[in-house]
């Protein structure tokens, strides 16, 4: 097959995200990761929830499913279980995934299905005019709120850890190369991977803006000192090589998860491939699961005669 270029993963669908939106950096990073990994377009599927981030599959030239509010993970997990040959990426907003979708977030952690899930974390419900989302902190008042936020916030990193996600990372939408490399690591991870992507919404969030992340408004600084720092450059390795390391790293993960303000860590906080994936757990109970997952099984016609195989149909739909 001919080498796929970055342009091959782009669509010509009109993009109506606001100018300067952090979503553009995330979109570029996903396309770059797919291109660098040369993932065939007929073998990749982007699933999304609702909101601004929900439009992401429209702009990536692979299969795409724009699902329902808070339901992206059940769709994405089901597809991966039925057809493990697919590269599935689930994306959604913080309101979508940590509000109405929070139960599915926790449930997905318990299963550890082999997919990456990116949350575009901008602290607001952008598509519906900037209401406070579950990641906006107590007392913060964005320009779209009448009064300061009266609810406490959810900590996505800590919630992912206690729910059982086996890859937990954070990146930033304007650090496109860092985000792209993190997505590639999440795709190759065996198990459920979560990336909390800090994504300024210039239209509705006037607190955590791009300039704020760049440190331009630090009152005591003569020159801007970026708030974001990379934990790998600070010498931290989140990979678990032996189960005995988990307890030691747990306190560090929780420390990273609550570090916010002048210093904000990004990077891979935790990666543990010693935990069995959901596919491995199924294979313990269903003989030949890996050799014959549902997509490799023949669908019967009305007379119970084999009629079709989903994976063969997909191969015929290859995009050239
Ligand atoms: Fe981006 Fe915010 Fe505009 Fe949505 S409302 S497209 S998140 S800038």
XYZ file of C-alpha atoms in Angstrom, residues 81 110-114 191 276-283 289:
16
model
C -14.527 -5.810 21.636
C -13.041 -1.242 35.580
C -12.964 -2.971 32.192
C -9.646 -1.796 30.727
C -10.653 -2.161 27.063
C -7.742 -1.468 24.745
C -5.431 -1.382 27.916
C -4.909 -7.753 32.067
C -6.825 -5.971 29.328
C -10.530 -6.684 28.851
C -9.691 -8.729 25.750
C -7.346 -10.916 27.762
C -10.036 -11.395 30.426
C -12.590 -12.403 27.781
C -10.115 -14.818 26.208
C -11.756 -15.188 21.233
